Amino acid sequence: PAMFKRNYDKSLALGSVMAGGVLGDIIPPSIIMILFGYITRLSIGKLFMAGIIPGLMLAISYVLYIVIRCRLQPNLAPKVAEQVTWKIRWVSLKAVILPAALVFIMLGAIFRGIATPTEAAAFGATGALLCCVINRTVSWNMIKKSCRSTLMLTGMVMWIMIAANLFRVFFTSVGAQNLILDIVVALPVSPWVVLIGMQVILIILGMFMDDFATVVIAAPVFCPIAVSLGFDPIWFAMVFIINMEIAYLTPPFGWALIMVRGVAPAELGINTAQVWRAVPPFIAIQLFVWILVILFPSLSLWLPNLLA
């Protein structure tokens, strides 16, 4: 609503909100990375580190696209009437200092091996409570709501993990994993052809399924195949997760599309067609960064190897 009030272009406003919102998949701390690491038995700390550079590349690419397009077409984002000085900008940052510091301390503890993700989560919860105390926003009602939402989210994730673990154990026990590995390894094609085939399957699944469901179904099958073909598992995880981020914006089942369509105030007059039309430029940017990560594995492996 704030952008529409200032006559920003609807597609640009909608697209930037949706594309920015799904950066949480690739920039740590990411729930989908935790799920992927649990299913594939990969280090969650390394996954977090591997996602930083691709995530920043995506964020910077979004910014450059918006700035360049608005320079070429100023009517898309007209200048605001009020004067915004640098002093006002710096003062407005005060609200994010504590949360940002908390996130950096948590991730730093994980990256340096001081704490496991579970221990860092406990520290983060304590730190968040201290931030509320400092801001004088603590109340019993707030604590009850926080505990309830935490219980709901944790319960949802745990049921997903239980199902994922059962699927993985069953899939391995009946010999399906070895059978698929033998078939794929015996194929007279380049490993890159197999990799591209897996990515195409993930794109199709992402168009019609939730990303958590896709990870539960595909990760136990695709990750061992990628490793057997000689690909680095951390790098493959990043390619997989960026694919899931693309899935958030791809119709007809893009979660970001559904969420924005559902929460947009009725008075804005936003329809499904407008939401769908807003995402192609940002999907193109995601595909561009995704291809760069595929072609240059060091983009996702340099930081984990450096800090290891």
PDB file of C-alpha atoms in Angstrom:
ATOM      1  CA  PRO A   1       0.000   0.000   0.000  1.00  0.00           C
ATOM      2  CA  ALA A   2       2.829   2.467   0.765  1.00  0.00           C
ATOM      3  CA  MET A   3       4.220   2.086  -2.758  1.00  0.00           C
ATOM      4  CA  PHE A   4       0.822   2.292  -4.412  1.00  0.00           C
ATOM      5  CA  LYS A   5       0.089   5.447  -2.397  1.00  0.00           C
ATOM      6  CA  ARG A   6       3.124   7.048  -4.056  1.00  0.00           C
ATOM      7  CA  ASN A   7       1.990   5.923  -7.543  1.00  0.00           C
ATOM      8  CA  TYR A   8       4.608   3.197  -7.999  1.00  0.00           C
ATOM      9  CA  ASP A   9       4.018   0.858 -10.900  1.00  0.00           C
ATOM     10  CA  LYS A  10       1.891  -2.097  -9.747  1.00  0.00           C
ATOM     11  CA  SER A  11       3.995  -4.771 -11.458  1.00  0.00           C
ATOM     12  CA  LEU A  12       7.236  -3.350 -10.111  1.00  0.00           C
ATOM     13  CA  ALA A  13       5.846  -3.050  -6.580  1.00  0.00           C
ATOM     14  CA  LEU A  14       4.332  -6.536  -6.559  1.00  0.00           C
ATOM     15  CA  GLY A  15       7.360  -8.156  -8.194  1.00  0.00           C
ATOM     16  CA  SER A  16       9.880  -6.569  -5.845  1.00  0.00           C
ATOM     17  CA  VAL A  17       7.907  -7.625  -2.767  1.00  0.00           C
ATOM     18  CA  MET A  18       7.560 -11.220  -3.963  1.00  0.00           C
ATOM     19  CA  ALA A  19      11.163 -11.567  -5.171  1.00  0.00           C
ATOM     20  CA  GLY A  20      12.536  -9.996  -2.000  1.00  0.00           C
ATOM     21  CA  GLY A  21      10.329 -12.174   0.146  1.00  0.00           C
ATOM     22  CA  VAL A  22      11.680 -15.459  -1.247  1.00  0.00           C
ATOM     23  CA  LEU A  23      15.325 -14.517  -0.609  1.00  0.00           C
ATOM     24  CA  GLY A  24      14.856 -16.230   2.749  1.00  0.00           C
ATOM     25  CA  ASP A  25      15.210 -19.585   0.980  1.00  0.00           C
ATOM     26  CA  ILE A  26      18.822 -18.938  -0.012  1.00  0.00           C
ATOM     27  CA  ILE A  27      20.063 -16.348   2.525  1.00  0.00           C
ATOM     28  CA  PRO A  28      20.578 -17.955   5.963  1.00  0.00           C
ATOM     29  CA  PRO A  29      19.033 -18.770   8.305  1.00  0.00           C
ATOM     30  CA  SER A  30      16.821 -20.763   5.927  1.00  0.00           C
ATOM     31  CA  ILE A  31      14.275 -23.362   7.028  1.00  0.00           C
ATOM     32  CA  ILE A  32      14.448 -25.170   3.691  1.00  0.00           C
ATOM     33  CA  MET A  33      18.234 -25.508   4.081  1.00  0.00           C
ATOM     34  CA  ILE A  34      17.715 -27.072   7.511  1.00  0.00           C
ATOM     35  CA  LEU A  35      15.202 -29.525   6.026  1.00  0.00           C
ATOM     36  CA  PHE A  36      17.508 -30.303   3.089  1.00  0.00           C
ATOM     37  CA  GLY A  37      20.471 -30.844   5.415  1.00  0.00           C
ATOM     38  CA  TYR A  38      18.444 -33.120   7.675  1.00  0.00           C
ATOM     39  CA  ILE A  39      17.215 -35.274   4.786  1.00  0.00           C
ATOM     40  CA  THR A  40      20.574 -35.549   2.997  1.00  0.00           C
ATOM     41  CA  ARG A  41      22.767 -35.568   6.117  1.00  0.00           C
ATOM     42  CA  LEU A  42      24.719 -32.515   4.940  1.00  0.00           C
ATOM     43  CA  SER A  43      26.216 -29.915   7.276  1.00  0.00           C
ATOM     44  CA  ILE A  44      23.643 -27.183   7.873  1.00  0.00           C
ATOM     45  CA  GLY A  45      26.435 -24.750   8.748  1.00  0.00           C
ATOM     46  CA  LYS A  46      28.093 -25.367   5.366  1.00  0.00           C
ATOM     47  CA  LEU A  47      24.747 -24.966   3.595  1.00  0.00           C
ATOM     48  CA  PHE A  48      24.235 -21.634   5.339  1.00  0.00           C
ATOM     49  CA  MET A  49      27.706 -20.462   4.279  1.00  0.00           C
ATOM     50  CA  ALA A  50      27.201 -21.682   0.705  1.00  0.00           C
ATOM     51  CA  GLY A  51      24.013 -19.641   0.356  1.00  0.00           C
ATOM     52  CA  ILE A  52      25.493 -16.259   1.295  1.00  0.00           C
ATOM     53  CA  ILE A  53      27.186 -15.336  -2.011  1.00  0.00           C
ATOM     54  CA  PRO A  54      24.355 -16.581  -4.313  1.00  0.00           C
ATOM     55  CA  GLY A  55      21.842 -14.847  -2.023  1.00  0.00           C
ATOM     56  CA  LEU A  56      23.717 -11.546  -2.151  1.00  0.00           C
ATOM     57  CA  MET A  57      24.058 -11.908  -5.921  1.00  0.00           C
ATOM     58  CA  LEU A  58      20.290 -12.265  -6.204  1.00  0.00           C
ATOM     59  CA  ALA A  59      19.614  -9.302  -3.908  1.00  0.00           C
ATOM     60  CA  ILE A  60      22.106  -7.045  -5.736  1.00  0.00           C
ATOM     61  CA  SER A  61      20.719  -8.138  -9.112  1.00  0.00           C
ATOM     62  CA  TYR A  62      17.199  -7.192  -7.998  1.00  0.00           C
ATOM     63  CA  VAL A  63      18.435  -3.772  -6.862  1.00  0.00           C
ATOM     64  CA  LEU A  64      20.323  -3.139 -10.111  1.00  0.00           C
ATOM     65  CA  TYR A  65      17.312  -4.173 -12.194  1.00  0.00           C
ATOM     66  CA  ILE A  66      14.965  -1.854 -10.273  1.00  0.00           C
ATOM     67  CA  VAL A  67      17.392   1.097 -10.344  1.00  0.00           C
ATOM     68  CA  ILE A  68      18.219   0.761 -14.050  1.00  0.00           C
ATOM     69  CA  ARG A  69      14.606   0.281 -15.076  1.00  0.00           C
ATOM     70  CA  CYS A  70      13.443   3.257 -12.983  1.00  0.00           C
ATOM     71  CA  ARG A  71      16.207   5.405 -14.475  1.00  0.00           C
ATOM     72  CA  LEU A  72      15.002   4.507 -17.959  1.00  0.00           C
ATOM     73  CA  GLN A  73      11.315   4.790 -17.031  1.00  0.00           C
ATOM     74  CA  PRO A  74      11.004   7.343 -14.179  1.00  0.00           C
ATOM     75  CA  ASN A  75       7.221   7.064 -14.236  1.00  0.00           C
ATOM     76  CA  LEU A  76       7.488   3.557 -12.726  1.00  0.00           C
ATOM     77  CA  ALA A  77       8.669   4.979  -9.393  1.00  0.00           C
ATOM     78  CA  PRO A  78       8.074   8.742  -9.222  1.00  0.00           C
ATOM     79  CA  LYS A  79      10.052  10.744  -6.696  1.00  0.00           C
ATOM     80  CA  VAL A  80       8.311  11.336  -3.393  1.00  0.00           C
ATOM     81  CA  ALA A  81       7.257  14.851  -2.468  1.00  0.00           C
ATOM     82  CA  GLU A  82       8.800  14.808   0.997  1.00  0.00           C
ATOM     83  CA  GLN A  83      12.519  15.463   1.433  1.00  0.00           C
ATOM     84  CA  VAL A  84      14.355  12.432   2.823  1.00  0.00           C
ATOM     85  CA  THR A  85      17.751  13.398   4.197  1.00  0.00           C
ATOM     86  CA  TRP A  86      20.603  11.049   5.072  1.00  0.00           C
ATOM     87  CA  LYS A  87      20.078  11.895   8.727  1.00  0.00           C
ATOM     88  CA  ILE A  88      16.510  10.587   8.510  1.00  0.00           C
ATOM     89  CA  ARG A  89      17.761   7.436   6.771  1.00  0.00           C
ATOM     90  CA  TRP A  90      20.384   6.735   9.449  1.00  0.00           C
ATOM     91  CA  VAL A  91      17.901   7.371  12.251  1.00  0.00           C
ATOM     92  CA  SER A  92      15.430   4.956  10.662  1.00  0.00           C
ATOM     93  CA  LEU A  93      18.090   2.218  10.789  1.00  0.00           C
ATOM     94  CA  LYS A  94      17.986   2.236  14.591  1.00  0.00           C
ATOM     95  CA  ALA A  95      15.001  -0.099  14.493  1.00  0.00           C
ATOM     96  CA  VAL A  96      16.999  -2.870  12.755  1.00  0.00           C
ATOM     97  CA  ILE A  97      20.282  -2.625  14.694  1.00  0.00           C
ATOM     98  CA  LEU A  98      19.329  -5.101  17.440  1.00  0.00           C
ATOM     99  CA  PRO A  99      17.695  -7.729  15.150  1.00  0.00           C
ATOM    100  CA  ALA A 100      20.590  -7.498  12.660  1.00  0.00           C
ATOM    101  CA  ALA A 101      23.175  -7.848  15.432  1.00  0.00           C
ATOM    102  CA  LEU A 102      21.330 -10.887  16.791  1.00  0.00           C
ATOM    103  CA  VAL A 103      21.269 -12.576  13.375  1.00  0.00           C
ATOM    104  CA  PHE A 104      24.967 -11.886  12.766  1.00  0.00           C
ATOM    105  CA  ILE A 105      25.936 -13.267  16.190  1.00  0.00           C
ATOM    106  CA  MET A 106      23.850 -16.414  15.652  1.00  0.00           C
ATOM    107  CA  LEU A 107      25.235 -17.097  12.176  1.00  0.00           C
ATOM    108  CA  GLY A 108      28.758 -16.256  13.325  1.00  0.00           C
ATOM    109  CA  ALA A 109      28.468 -18.822  16.106  1.00  0.00           C
ATOM    110  CA  ILE A 110      27.361 -21.480  13.594  1.00  0.00           C
ATOM    111  CA  PHE A 111      30.003 -20.575  10.984  1.00  0.00           C
ATOM    112  CA  ARG A 112      32.843 -20.559  13.534  1.00  0.00           C
ATOM    113  CA  GLY A 113      31.760 -23.896  14.985  1.00  0.00           C
ATOM    114  CA  ILE A 114      31.060 -22.357  18.405  1.00  0.00           C
ATOM    115  CA  ALA A 115      27.457 -23.591  18.411  1.00  0.00           C
ATOM    116  CA  THR A 116      25.306 -26.048  16.498  1.00  0.00           C
ATOM    117  CA  PRO A 117      22.222 -24.689  14.681  1.00  0.00           C
ATOM    118  CA  THR A 118      20.062 -25.983  17.558  1.00  0.00           C
ATOM    119  CA  GLU A 119      22.195 -24.228  20.186  1.00  0.00           C
ATOM    120  CA  ALA A 120      22.265 -21.045  18.087  1.00  0.00           C
ATOM    121  CA  ALA A 121      18.467 -21.186  17.852  1.00  0.00           C
ATOM    122  CA  ALA A 122      18.198 -21.302  21.654  1.00  0.00           C
ATOM    123  CA  PHE A 123      20.601 -18.377  21.920  1.00  0.00           C
ATOM    124  CA  GLY A 124      18.576 -16.525  19.264  1.00  0.00           C
ATOM    125  CA  ALA A 125      15.335 -17.028  21.195  1.00  0.00           C
ATOM    126  CA  THR A 126      16.967 -15.680  24.361  1.00  0.00           C
ATOM    127  CA  GLY A 127      18.450 -12.756  22.430  1.00  0.00           C
ATOM    128  CA  ALA A 128      15.080 -11.956  20.869  1.00  0.00           C
ATOM    129  CA  LEU A 129      13.512 -11.842  24.330  1.00  0.00           C
ATOM    130  CA  LEU A 130      16.271  -9.472  25.506  1.00  0.00           C
ATOM    131  CA  CYS A 131      15.618  -7.251  22.463  1.00  0.00           C
ATOM    132  CA  CYS A 132      11.962  -7.077  23.515  1.00  0.00           C
ATOM    133  CA  VAL A 133      13.012  -6.147  27.049  1.00  0.00           C
ATOM    134  CA  ILE A 134      15.271  -3.376  25.719  1.00  0.00           C
ATOM    135  CA  ASN A 135      12.454  -2.081  23.478  1.00  0.00           C
ATOM    136  CA  ARG A 136       9.957  -2.420  26.357  1.00  0.00           C
ATOM    137  CA  THR A 137       7.549  -4.556  24.344  1.00  0.00           C
ATOM    138  CA  VAL A 138       7.455  -7.572  26.655  1.00  0.00           C
ATOM    139  CA  SER A 139       4.040  -8.727  27.808  1.00  0.00           C
ATOM    140  CA  TRP A 140       2.414 -12.015  28.729  1.00  0.00           C
ATOM    141  CA  ASN A 141       0.204 -11.767  25.674  1.00  0.00           C
ATOM    142  CA  MET A 142       3.267 -11.368  23.412  1.00  0.00           C
ATOM    143  CA  ILE A 143       5.006 -14.338  25.061  1.00  0.00           C
ATOM    144  CA  LYS A 144       1.898 -16.532  24.688  1.00  0.00           C
ATOM    145  CA  LYS A 145       1.547 -15.606  21.008  1.00  0.00           C
ATOM    146  CA  SER A 146       5.250 -16.255  20.385  1.00  0.00           C
ATOM    147  CA  CYS A 147       5.128 -19.665  22.086  1.00  0.00           C
ATOM    148  CA  ARG A 148       1.980 -20.621  20.185  1.00  0.00           C
ATOM    149  CA  SER A 149       3.385 -19.642  16.774  1.00  0.00           C
ATOM    150  CA  THR A 150       6.674 -21.421  17.615  1.00  0.00           C
ATOM    151  CA  LEU A 151       4.778 -24.580  18.567  1.00  0.00           C
ATOM    152  CA  MET A 152       2.754 -24.472  15.337  1.00  0.00           C
ATOM    153  CA  LEU A 153       5.814 -23.932  13.128  1.00  0.00           C
ATOM    154  CA  THR A 154       7.910 -26.536  14.952  1.00  0.00           C
ATOM    155  CA  GLY A 155       5.076 -29.054  14.816  1.00  0.00           C
ATOM    156  CA  MET A 156       4.644 -28.523  11.081  1.00  0.00           C
ATOM    157  CA  VAL A 157       8.364 -28.907  10.401  1.00  0.00           C
ATOM    158  CA  MET A 158       8.665 -31.985  12.633  1.00  0.00           C
ATOM    159  CA  TRP A 159       5.828 -33.779  10.844  1.00  0.00           C
ATOM    160  CA  ILE A 160       7.517 -32.963   7.527  1.00  0.00           C
ATOM    161  CA  MET A 161      10.826 -34.315   8.853  1.00  0.00           C
ATOM    162  CA  ILE A 162       9.200 -37.477  10.194  1.00  0.00           C
ATOM    163  CA  ALA A 163       7.603 -38.123   6.794  1.00  0.00           C
ATOM    164  CA  ALA A 164      10.875 -37.316   5.030  1.00  0.00           C
ATOM    165  CA  ASN A 165      12.838 -39.687   7.250  1.00  0.00           C
ATOM    166  CA  LEU A 166      10.330 -42.511   6.790  1.00  0.00           C
ATOM    167  CA  PHE A 167      10.386 -41.993   3.024  1.00  0.00           C
ATOM    168  CA  ARG A 168      14.200 -42.000   2.964  1.00  0.00           C
ATOM    169  CA  VAL A 169      14.462 -45.158   5.076  1.00  0.00           C
ATOM    170  CA  PHE A 170      11.810 -46.994   3.039  1.00  0.00           C
ATOM    171  CA  PHE A 171      13.304 -45.843  -0.250  1.00  0.00           C
ATOM    172  CA  THR A 172      16.749 -47.120   0.779  1.00  0.00           C
ATOM    173  CA  SER A 173      15.531 -50.344   2.442  1.00  0.00           C
ATOM    174  CA  VAL A 174      13.674 -51.653  -0.611  1.00  0.00           C
ATOM    175  CA  GLY A 175      16.764 -51.068  -2.765  1.00  0.00           C
ATOM    176  CA  ALA A 176      15.196 -48.377  -4.930  1.00  0.00           C
ATOM    177  CA  GLN A 177      18.057 -45.953  -4.319  1.00  0.00           C
ATOM    178  CA  ASN A 178      20.734 -48.412  -5.470  1.00  0.00           C
ATOM    179  CA  LEU A 179      18.606 -49.433  -8.450  1.00  0.00           C
ATOM    180  CA  ILE A 180      18.202 -45.826  -9.618  1.00  0.00           C
ATOM    181  CA  LEU A 181      21.907 -45.102  -9.033  1.00  0.00           C
ATOM    182  CA  ASP A 182      22.929 -48.142 -11.105  1.00  0.00           C
ATOM    183  CA  ILE A 183      20.604 -47.139 -13.941  1.00  0.00           C
ATOM    184  CA  VAL A 184      21.751 -43.508 -13.977  1.00  0.00           C
ATOM    185  CA  VAL A 185      25.468 -44.316 -13.744  1.00  0.00           C
ATOM    186  CA  ALA A 186      25.105 -46.808 -16.606  1.00  0.00           C
ATOM    187  CA  LEU A 187      23.474 -44.261 -18.931  1.00  0.00           C
ATOM    188  CA  PRO A 188      25.727 -43.466 -21.931  1.00  0.00           C
ATOM    189  CA  VAL A 189      25.372 -39.709 -21.431  1.00  0.00           C
ATOM    190  CA  SER A 190      27.373 -36.942 -19.801  1.00  0.00           C
ATOM    191  CA  PRO A 191      26.757 -36.316 -16.067  1.00  0.00           C
ATOM    192  CA  TRP A 192      25.746 -32.782 -17.052  1.00  0.00           C
ATOM    193  CA  VAL A 193      22.876 -34.160 -19.130  1.00  0.00           C
ATOM    194  CA  VAL A 194      21.618 -36.025 -16.066  1.00  0.00           C
ATOM    195  CA  LEU A 195      22.024 -32.874 -13.956  1.00  0.00           C
ATOM    196  CA  ILE A 196      20.027 -30.796 -16.440  1.00  0.00           C
ATOM    197  CA  GLY A 197      17.339 -33.497 -16.510  1.00  0.00           C
ATOM    198  CA  MET A 198      17.048 -33.369 -12.721  1.00  0.00           C
ATOM    199  CA  GLN A 199      16.768 -29.573 -12.784  1.00  0.00           C
ATOM    200  CA  VAL A 200      14.013 -29.709 -15.406  1.00  0.00           C
ATOM    201  CA  ILE A 201      12.113 -32.187 -13.215  1.00  0.00           C
ATOM    202  CA  LEU A 202      12.532 -29.868 -10.206  1.00  0.00           C
ATOM    203  CA  ILE A 203      11.237 -26.869 -12.179  1.00  0.00           C
ATOM    204  CA  ILE A 204       8.141 -28.842 -13.215  1.00  0.00           C
ATOM    205  CA  LEU A 205       7.563 -30.105  -9.664  1.00  0.00           C
ATOM    206  CA  GLY A 206       7.994 -26.570  -8.333  1.00  0.00           C
ATOM    207  CA  MET A 207       5.246 -25.292 -10.626  1.00  0.00           C
ATOM    208  CA  PHE A 208       2.686 -27.619  -9.056  1.00  0.00           C
ATOM    209  CA  MET A 209       3.953 -28.560  -5.583  1.00  0.00           C
ATOM    210  CA  ASP A 210       5.025 -26.874  -2.371  1.00  0.00           C
ATOM    211  CA  ASP A 211       8.816 -26.534  -2.033  1.00  0.00           C
ATOM    212  CA  PHE A 212       8.867 -28.542   1.214  1.00  0.00           C
ATOM    213  CA  ALA A 213       7.065 -31.431  -0.496  1.00  0.00           C
ATOM    214  CA  THR A 214       9.465 -31.240  -3.428  1.00  0.00           C
ATOM    215  CA  VAL A 215      12.479 -31.392  -1.107  1.00  0.00           C
ATOM    216  CA  VAL A 216      11.019 -34.365   0.786  1.00  0.00           C
ATOM    217  CA  ILE A 217      10.367 -36.303  -2.447  1.00  0.00           C
ATOM    218  CA  ALA A 218      13.328 -35.306  -4.613  1.00  0.00           C
ATOM    219  CA  ALA A 219      16.267 -34.654  -2.248  1.00  0.00           C
ATOM    220  CA  PRO A 220      16.719 -38.303  -1.072  1.00  0.00           C
ATOM    221  CA  VAL A 221      16.714 -39.418  -4.724  1.00  0.00           C
ATOM    222  CA  PHE A 222      18.613 -36.664  -6.515  1.00  0.00           C
ATOM    223  CA  CYS A 223      21.396 -35.884  -4.019  1.00  0.00           C
ATOM    224  CA  PRO A 224      22.954 -39.411  -4.033  1.00  0.00           C
ATOM    225  CA  ILE A 225      22.746 -39.433  -7.847  1.00  0.00           C
ATOM    226  CA  ALA A 226      24.577 -36.103  -8.036  1.00  0.00           C
ATOM    227  CA  VAL A 227      27.301 -37.343  -5.661  1.00  0.00           C
ATOM    228  CA  SER A 228      27.717 -40.594  -7.622  1.00  0.00           C
ATOM    229  CA  LEU A 229      28.173 -38.552 -10.806  1.00  0.00           C
ATOM    230  CA  GLY A 230      31.026 -36.617  -9.183  1.00  0.00           C
ATOM    231  CA  PHE A 231      29.236 -33.379  -8.248  1.00  0.00           C
ATOM    232  CA  ASP A 232      29.880 -31.677  -4.916  1.00  0.00           C
ATOM    233  CA  PRO A 233      26.865 -32.230  -2.611  1.00  0.00           C
ATOM    234  CA  ILE A 234      26.981 -28.699  -1.120  1.00  0.00           C
ATOM    235  CA  TRP A 235      27.077 -27.160  -4.600  1.00  0.00           C
ATOM    236  CA  PHE A 236      24.219 -29.401  -5.754  1.00  0.00           C
ATOM    237  CA  ALA A 237      22.224 -28.384  -2.672  1.00  0.00           C
ATOM    238  CA  MET A 238      22.591 -24.708  -3.643  1.00  0.00           C
ATOM    239  CA  VAL A 239      21.503 -25.402  -7.230  1.00  0.00           C
ATOM    240  CA  PHE A 240      18.531 -27.372  -5.844  1.00  0.00           C
ATOM    241  CA  ILE A 241      17.527 -24.652  -3.347  1.00  0.00           C
ATOM    242  CA  ILE A 242      17.790 -21.813  -5.889  1.00  0.00           C
ATOM    243  CA  ASN A 243      15.513 -23.931  -8.083  1.00  0.00           C
ATOM    244  CA  MET A 244      13.039 -24.063  -5.192  1.00  0.00           C
ATOM    245  CA  GLU A 245      13.279 -20.281  -4.870  1.00  0.00           C
ATOM    246  CA  ILE A 246      12.342 -19.989  -8.544  1.00  0.00           C
ATOM    247  CA  ALA A 247       9.419 -22.314  -7.817  1.00  0.00           C
ATOM    248  CA  TYR A 248       8.049 -19.761  -5.335  1.00  0.00           C
ATOM    249  CA  LEU A 249       7.436 -17.346  -8.232  1.00  0.00           C
ATOM    250  CA  THR A 250       6.340 -19.744 -10.985  1.00  0.00           C
ATOM    251  CA  PRO A 251       2.607 -20.058 -11.729  1.00  0.00           C
ATOM    252  CA  PRO A 252       0.267 -21.727 -11.166  1.00  0.00           C
ATOM    253  CA  PHE A 253       1.360 -22.860  -7.680  1.00  0.00           C
ATOM    254  CA  GLY A 254       3.955 -20.249  -6.764  1.00  0.00           C
ATOM    255  CA  TRP A 255       3.536 -19.749  -3.007  1.00  0.00           C
ATOM    256  CA  ALA A 256       4.649 -16.121  -3.207  1.00  0.00           C
ATOM    257  CA  LEU A 257       1.962 -15.438  -5.826  1.00  0.00           C
ATOM    258  CA  ILE A 258      -0.715 -17.032  -3.673  1.00  0.00           C
ATOM    259  CA  MET A 259       0.411 -15.232  -0.513  1.00  0.00           C
ATOM    260  CA  VAL A 260       0.558 -11.767  -2.104  1.00  0.00           C
ATOM    261  CA  ARG A 261      -2.793 -12.278  -3.796  1.00  0.00           C
ATOM    262  CA  GLY A 262      -4.268 -13.340  -0.459  1.00  0.00           C
ATOM    263  CA  VAL A 263      -2.875 -10.580   1.773  1.00  0.00           C
ATOM    264  CA  ALA A 264      -3.206  -7.631  -0.624  1.00  0.00           C
ATOM    265  CA  PRO A 265      -5.887  -5.222   0.682  1.00  0.00           C
ATOM    266  CA  ALA A 266      -9.110  -5.361  -1.334  1.00  0.00           C
ATOM    267  CA  GLU A 267      -9.094  -1.603  -1.936  1.00  0.00           C
ATOM    268  CA  LEU A 268      -5.915  -1.948  -4.040  1.00  0.00           C
ATOM    269  CA  GLY A 269      -7.864  -3.890  -6.666  1.00  0.00           C
ATOM    270  CA  ILE A 270      -5.115  -6.460  -7.300  1.00  0.00           C
ATOM    271  CA  ASN A 271      -6.117  -9.513  -9.337  1.00  0.00           C
ATOM    272  CA  THR A 272      -4.335 -12.772 -10.117  1.00  0.00           C
ATOM    273  CA  ALA A 273      -3.379 -11.702 -13.635  1.00  0.00           C
ATOM    274  CA  GLN A 274      -1.545  -8.635 -12.286  1.00  0.00           C
ATOM    275  CA  VAL A 275       0.339 -10.765  -9.786  1.00  0.00           C
ATOM    276  CA  TRP A 276       1.407 -13.227 -12.487  1.00  0.00           C
ATOM    277  CA  ARG A 277       2.529 -10.443 -14.830  1.00  0.00           C
ATOM    278  CA  ALA A 278       4.780  -8.987 -12.124  1.00  0.00           C
ATOM    279  CA  VAL A 279       7.153 -11.948 -11.787  1.00  0.00           C
ATOM    280  CA  PRO A 280       8.766 -12.681 -15.231  1.00  0.00           C
ATOM    281  CA  PRO A 281      11.629 -10.116 -14.872  1.00  0.00           C
ATOM    282  CA  PHE A 282      12.504 -11.431 -11.421  1.00  0.00           C
ATOM    283  CA  ILE A 283      12.278 -15.066 -12.560  1.00  0.00           C
ATOM    284  CA  ALA A 284      14.703 -14.151 -15.362  1.00  0.00           C
ATOM    285  CA  ILE A 285      17.131 -12.729 -12.766  1.00  0.00           C
ATOM    286  CA  GLN A 286      16.808 -15.886 -10.649  1.00  0.00           C
ATOM    287  CA  LEU A 287      17.498 -18.064 -13.699  1.00  0.00           C
ATOM    288  CA  PHE A 288      20.548 -15.928 -14.552  1.00  0.00           C
ATOM    289  CA  VAL A 289      22.064 -16.320 -11.059  1.00  0.00           C
ATOM    290  CA  TRP A 290      21.080 -20.014 -11.011  1.00  0.00           C
ATOM    291  CA  ILE A 291      22.982 -20.599 -14.269  1.00  0.00           C
ATOM    292  CA  LEU A 292      26.008 -18.696 -12.911  1.00  0.00           C
ATOM    293  CA  VAL A 293      26.057 -20.933  -9.813  1.00  0.00           C
ATOM    294  CA  ILE A 294      25.863 -24.020 -12.049  1.00  0.00           C
ATOM    295  CA  LEU A 295      28.669 -22.829 -14.351  1.00  0.00           C
ATOM    296  CA  PHE A 296      30.885 -21.493 -11.549  1.00  0.00           C
ATOM    297  CA  PRO A 297      30.640 -23.830  -8.513  1.00  0.00           C
ATOM    298  CA  SER A 298      33.125 -21.668  -6.585  1.00  0.00           C
ATOM    299  CA  LEU A 299      30.364 -19.095  -6.098  1.00  0.00           C
ATOM    300  CA  SER A 300      28.744 -21.447  -3.595  1.00  0.00           C
ATOM    301  CA  LEU A 301      31.811 -23.416  -2.454  1.00  0.00           C
ATOM    302  CA  TRP A 302      34.408 -20.716  -1.882  1.00  0.00           C
ATOM    303  CA  LEU A 303      33.052 -19.487   1.456  1.00  0.00           C
ATOM    304  CA  PRO A 304      32.420 -22.954   3.013  1.00  0.00           C
ATOM    305  CA  ASN A 305      35.921 -24.087   1.947  1.00  0.00           C
ATOM    306  CA  LEU A 306      37.484 -20.863   3.231  1.00  0.00           C
ATOM    307  CA  LEU A 307      35.873 -21.056   6.665  1.00  0.00           C
ATOM    308  CA  ALA A 308      36.267 -24.825   6.952  1.00  0.00           C
TER     309      ALA A 308
END
